[in-house]
PDB file of C-alpha atoms in Angstrom:
ATOM      1  CA  MET R   4      82.040  52.873  11.153  1.00 42.00           C
ATOM      2  CA  ALA R   5      85.449  51.840   9.751  1.00 42.00           C
ATOM      3  CA  VAL R   6      83.929  51.130   6.333  1.00 36.00           C
ATOM      4  CA  ASN R   7      82.291  54.574   6.265  1.00 41.00           C
ATOM      5  CA  ASN R   8      85.607  56.264   7.164  1.00 43.00           C
ATOM      6  CA  THR R   9      87.370  54.329   4.385  1.00 37.00           C
ATOM      7  CA  LEU R  10      84.758  55.468   1.849  1.00 38.00           C
ATOM      8  CA  VAL R  11      85.162  59.082   2.954  1.00 43.00           C
ATOM      9  CA  LYS R  12      88.956  58.799   2.621  1.00 44.00           C
ATOM     10  CA  LEU R  13      88.620  57.326  -0.883  1.00 47.00           C
ATOM     11  CA  GLN R  14      86.258  60.121  -1.930  1.00 51.00           C
ATOM     12  CA  VAL R  15      88.649  62.760  -0.572  1.00 47.00           C
ATOM     13  CA  ALA R  16      91.586  61.067  -2.326  1.00 51.00           C
ATOM     14  CA  GLU R  17      89.605  60.915  -5.599  1.00 58.00           C
ATOM     15  CA  LYS R  18      88.690  64.581  -5.307  1.00 57.00           C
ATOM     16  CA  ASN R  19      92.353  65.617  -5.034  1.00 67.00           C
ATOM     17  CA  LEU R  20      93.473  63.580  -8.055  1.00 76.00           C
ATOM     18  CA  PRO R  21      92.944  64.474 -11.718  1.00 80.00           C
ATOM     19  CA  PHE R  22      90.043  62.632 -13.353  1.00 82.00           C
ATOM     20  CA  SER R  23      92.346  60.853 -15.822  1.00 79.00           C
ATOM     21  CA  THR R  24      94.275  59.343 -12.894  1.00 84.00           C
ATOM     22  CA  VAL R  25      91.130  58.250 -11.055  1.00 86.00           C
ATOM     23  CA  ILE R  26      89.524  56.666 -14.133  1.00 86.00           C
ATOM     24  CA  ASN R  27      92.695  54.674 -14.824  1.00 83.00           C
ATOM     25  CA  SER R  28      92.796  53.268 -11.282  1.00 86.00           C
ATOM     26  CA  ILE R  29      92.251  49.531 -10.850  1.00 87.00           C
ATOM     27  CA  PRO R  30      88.755  49.719  -9.246  1.00 87.00           C
ATOM     28  CA  TYR R  31      87.392  51.944 -12.025  1.00 86.00           C
ATOM     29  CA  GLN R  32      89.091  49.902 -14.761  1.00 86.00           C
ATOM     30  CA  LYS R  33      87.608  46.718 -13.318  1.00 86.00           C
ATOM     31  CA  MET R  34      84.106  48.207 -13.036  1.00 87.00           C
ATOM     32  CA  ILE R  35      84.166  49.572 -16.587  1.00 87.00           C
ATOM     33  CA  SER R  36      85.524  46.360 -18.106  1.00 85.00           C
ATOM     34  CA  GLN R  37      82.885  44.293 -16.270  1.00 86.00           C
ATOM     35  CA  THR R  38      80.143  46.645 -17.445  1.00 86.00           C
ATOM     36  CA  LEU R  39      81.187  46.992 -21.087  1.00 86.00           C
ATOM     37  CA  LYS R  40      82.677  43.481 -21.594  1.00 84.00           C
ATOM     38  CA  ASP R  41      84.466  44.329 -24.886  1.00 85.00           C
ATOM     39  CA  ARG R  42      88.005  45.646 -24.308  1.00 85.00           C
ATOM     40  CA  ASN R  43      87.961  47.953 -27.359  1.00 86.00           C
ATOM     41  CA  THR R  44      84.652  49.462 -26.279  1.00 86.00           C
ATOM     42  CA  ALA R  45      85.984  49.990 -22.751  1.00 86.00           C
ATOM     43  CA  ASN R  46      89.143  51.718 -24.043  1.00 86.00           C
ATOM     44  CA  ARG R  47      87.134  53.953 -26.402  1.00 87.00           C
ATOM     45  CA  PHE R  48      84.716  54.769 -23.572  1.00 88.00           C
ATOM     46  CA  ILE R  49      87.521  55.750 -21.188  1.00 87.00           C
ATOM     47  CA  SER R  50      89.298  57.934 -23.735  1.00 87.00           C
ATOM     48  CA  SER R  51      86.067  59.687 -24.731  1.00 87.00           C
ATOM     49  CA  ILE R  52      85.048  60.569 -21.170  1.00 89.00           C
ATOM     50  CA  VAL R  53      88.572  61.654 -20.242  1.00 88.00           C
ATOM     51  CA  SER R  54      88.465  63.950 -23.290  1.00 87.00           C
ATOM     52  CA  ALA R  55      84.990  65.269 -22.375  1.00 88.00           C
ATOM     53  CA  VAL R  56      86.104  66.015 -18.803  1.00 88.00           C
ATOM     54  CA  ALA R  57      89.339  67.634 -19.965  1.00 87.00           C
ATOM     55  CA  THR R  58      87.477  70.006 -22.310  1.00 86.00           C
ATOM     56  CA  THR R  59      84.814  70.935 -19.733  1.00 86.00           C
ATOM     57  CA  PRO R  60      86.424  72.516 -16.645  1.00 86.00           C
ATOM     58  CA  ALA R  61      83.196  72.331 -14.601  1.00 88.00           C
ATOM     59  CA  LEU R  62      83.179  68.517 -14.963  1.00 89.00           C
ATOM     60  CA  GLN R  63      86.619  68.369 -13.372  1.00 88.00           C
ATOM     61  CA  GLU R  64      84.994  69.435 -10.085  1.00 88.00           C
ATOM     62  CA  CYS R  65      82.457  66.577 -10.199  1.00 89.00           C
ATOM     63  CA  THR R  66      82.833  63.369  -8.266  1.00 88.00           C
ATOM     64  CA  PRO R  67      84.359  60.764 -10.617  1.00 90.00           C
ATOM     65  CA  LYS R  68      81.701  58.136  -9.908  1.00 89.00           C
ATOM     66  CA  THR R  69      78.910  60.473 -11.097  1.00 90.00           C
ATOM     67  CA  VAL R  70      80.836  61.303 -14.287  1.00 92.00           C
ATOM     68  CA  VAL R  71      81.312  57.596 -15.020  1.00 91.00           C
ATOM     69  CA  SER R  72      77.675  56.882 -14.162  1.00 91.00           C
ATOM     70  CA  ALA R  73      76.380  59.592 -16.515  1.00 93.00           C
ATOM     71  CA  ALA R  74      78.741  58.455 -19.273  1.00 92.00           C
ATOM     72  CA  LEU R  75      77.687  54.803 -18.852  1.00 92.00           C
ATOM     73  CA  LEU R  76      74.059  55.814 -19.263  1.00 93.00           C
ATOM     74  CA  GLY R  77      74.946  57.460 -22.578  1.00 93.00           C
ATOM     75  CA  GLU R  78      77.040  54.451 -23.570  1.00 91.00           C
ATOM     76  CA  GLY R  79      74.048  52.203 -22.881  1.00 91.00           C
ATOM     77  CA  LEU R  80      72.102  54.247 -25.431  1.00 93.00           C
ATOM     78  CA  LYS R  81      75.090  54.036 -27.829  1.00 91.00           C
ATOM     79  CA  LEU R  82      75.551  57.803 -27.837  1.00 92.00           C
ATOM     80  CA  SER R  83      78.820  59.729 -27.797  1.00 87.00           C
ATOM     81  CA  PRO R  84      79.789  61.947 -24.835  1.00 84.00           C
ATOM     82  CA  SER R  85      81.591  64.350 -27.133  1.00 82.00           C
ATOM     83  CA  PRO R  86      80.250  67.880 -26.519  1.00 80.00           C
ATOM     84  CA  GLN R  87      80.895  68.659 -30.201  1.00 83.00           C
ATOM     85  CA  LEU R  88      78.374  66.019 -31.310  1.00 86.00           C
ATOM     86  CA  GLY R  89      75.684  67.189 -28.865  1.00 86.00           C
ATOM     87  CA  GLN R  90      74.103  63.766 -28.400  1.00 92.00           C
ATOM     88  CA  PHE R  91      74.245  63.969 -24.621  1.00 93.00           C
ATOM     89  CA  TYR R  92      75.862  66.114 -21.997  1.00 92.00           C
ATOM     90  CA  MET R  93      77.244  65.467 -18.555  1.00 92.00           C
ATOM     91  CA  VAL R  94      76.021  68.541 -16.704  1.00 92.00           C
ATOM     92  CA  PRO R  95      77.524  69.450 -13.317  1.00 92.00           C
ATOM     93  CA  PHE R  96      75.066  70.238 -10.508  1.00 91.00           C
ATOM     94  CA  LYS R  97      76.152  71.407  -7.075  1.00 90.00           C
ATOM     95  CA  GLN R  98      74.704  69.481  -4.156  1.00 86.00           C
ATOM     96  CA  LYS R  99      74.473  71.102  -0.743  1.00 86.00           C
ATOM     97  CA  GLU R 100      75.745  69.503   2.426  1.00 82.00           C
ATOM     98  CA  LYS R 101      73.160  67.284   4.099  1.00 84.00           C
ATOM     99  CA  THR R 102      72.846  67.113   7.888  1.00 83.00           C
ATOM    100  CA  ASP R 103      70.573  65.222  10.239  1.00 86.00           C
ATOM    101  CA  ARG R 104      68.448  66.805  12.982  1.00 87.00           C
ATOM    102  CA  ASN R 105      71.384  66.828  15.384  1.00 87.00           C
ATOM    103  CA  GLY R 106      73.561  68.775  12.970  1.00 84.00           C
ATOM    104  CA  ASN R 107      75.782  65.809  12.059  1.00 85.00           C
ATOM    105  CA  VAL R 108      76.960  65.832   8.461  1.00 81.00           C
ATOM    106  CA  ILE R 109      75.399  62.953   6.521  1.00 81.00           C
ATOM    107  CA  GLN R 110      76.768  63.928   3.119  1.00 79.00           C
ATOM    108  CA  GLN R 111      79.409  66.497   2.223  1.00 83.00           C
ATOM    109  CA  ALA R 112      78.711  69.248  -0.305  1.00 81.00           C
ATOM    110  CA  CYS R 113      79.846  68.129  -3.742  1.00 86.00           C
ATOM    111  CA  THR R 114      79.306  68.558  -7.451  1.00 87.00           C
ATOM    112  CA  ASN R 115      77.639  65.702  -9.341  1.00 90.00           C
ATOM    113  CA  ALA R 116      77.553  65.072 -13.073  1.00 92.00           C
ATOM    114  CA  THR R 117      74.082  64.350 -14.455  1.00 93.00           C
ATOM    115  CA  PHE R 118      73.153  62.787 -17.789  1.00 95.00           C
ATOM    116  CA  VAL R 119      71.189  65.172 -20.044  1.00 93.00           C
ATOM    117  CA  LEU R 120      70.091  64.005 -23.487  1.00 93.00           C
ATOM    118  CA  GLY R 121      70.791  66.562 -26.223  1.00 91.00           C
ATOM    119  CA  TYR R 122      68.486  67.207 -29.159  1.00 88.00           C
ATOM    120  CA  LYS R 123      70.869  65.417 -31.528  1.00 91.00           C
ATOM    121  CA  GLY R 124      70.657  62.409 -29.227  1.00 93.00           C
ATOM    122  CA  TYR R 125      66.863  62.490 -29.509  1.00 91.00           C
ATOM    123  CA  ILE R 126      67.208  62.576 -33.298  1.00 91.00           C
ATOM    124  CA  GLN R 127      69.697  59.692 -33.228  1.00 92.00           C
ATOM    125  CA  LEU R 128      67.442  57.535 -31.045  1.00 93.00           C
ATOM    126  CA  ALA R 129      64.367  58.336 -33.136  1.00 92.00           C
ATOM    127  CA  THR R 130      66.202  57.494 -36.362  1.00 91.00           C
ATOM    128  CA  ARG R 131      67.393  54.166 -34.950  1.00 92.00           C
ATOM    129  CA  SER R 132      63.877  53.218 -33.868  1.00 92.00           C
ATOM    130  CA  GLY R 133      62.714  53.019 -37.492  1.00 90.00           C
ATOM    131  CA  GLU R 134      59.353  54.549 -36.553  1.00 92.00           C
ATOM    132  CA  TYR R 135      59.832  57.812 -38.433  1.00 88.00           C
ATOM    133  CA  LYS R 136      59.869  58.455 -42.170  1.00 87.00           C
ATOM    134  CA  ARG R 137      61.308  61.940 -41.888  1.00 88.00           C
ATOM    135  CA  ILE R 138      62.565  64.107 -39.033  1.00 87.00           C
ATOM    136  CA  ASN R 139      62.702  67.878 -39.302  1.00 86.00           C
ATOM    137  CA  ALA R 140      64.787  69.522 -36.611  1.00 79.00           C
ATOM    138  CA  MET R 141      65.651  73.174 -36.414  1.00 78.00           C
ATOM    139  CA  PRO R 142      66.816  75.493 -33.662  1.00 74.00           C
ATOM    140  CA  ILE R 143      64.126  77.604 -32.052  1.00 77.00           C
ATOM    141  CA  LYS R 144      65.324  81.039 -31.014  1.00 77.00           C
ATOM    142  CA  ASN R 145      63.741  83.674 -28.895  1.00 74.00           C
ATOM    143  CA  ARG R 146      63.254  86.883 -30.860  1.00 71.00           C
ATOM    144  CA  ARG R 147      64.564  88.958 -27.945  1.00 68.00           C
ATOM    145  CA  SER R 148      67.811  87.000 -27.721  1.00 58.00           C
ATOM    146  CA  GLU R 149      68.382  87.481 -31.473  1.00 58.00           C
ATOM    147  CA  GLU R 150      67.952  91.244 -31.100  1.00 57.00           C
ATOM    148  CA  ARG R 151      70.473  91.363 -28.232  1.00 55.00           C
ATOM    149  CA  PHE R 152      73.168  89.621 -30.247  1.00 54.00           C
ATOM    150  CA  SER R 153      72.697  91.432 -33.544  1.00 52.00           C
TER     151      SER R 153
END
């Protein structure tokens, strides 16, 4: 029970702090450096996700561990989290509060970041595979949406 209370307190403390402060805390630094091994890669990774979170206000509401988890998945594929590049996105999804049959709260309502591969990421991965001679990619637009904006 004490361990569960400590975890809840840490999550509440993380939620009240800016993401850049949380990601630079010792536990997160240790986890990232153990996962990525190379110090330069870890520093680049941290700066890129801090930048991505800073430019996307909805990501600032997400739990830090889900942002790091989504970013690590992209890093494992050697893709950039930069929204400008469009290789992958960390998309915030709201999660409702979960209760058991007795009405006790099992999990608080929160917002989680989820990894979503962008079309440029698909192109990048396909190009790296060496299985394709040529890739043609173009945006597909709905005729109705074009009429609305013209």
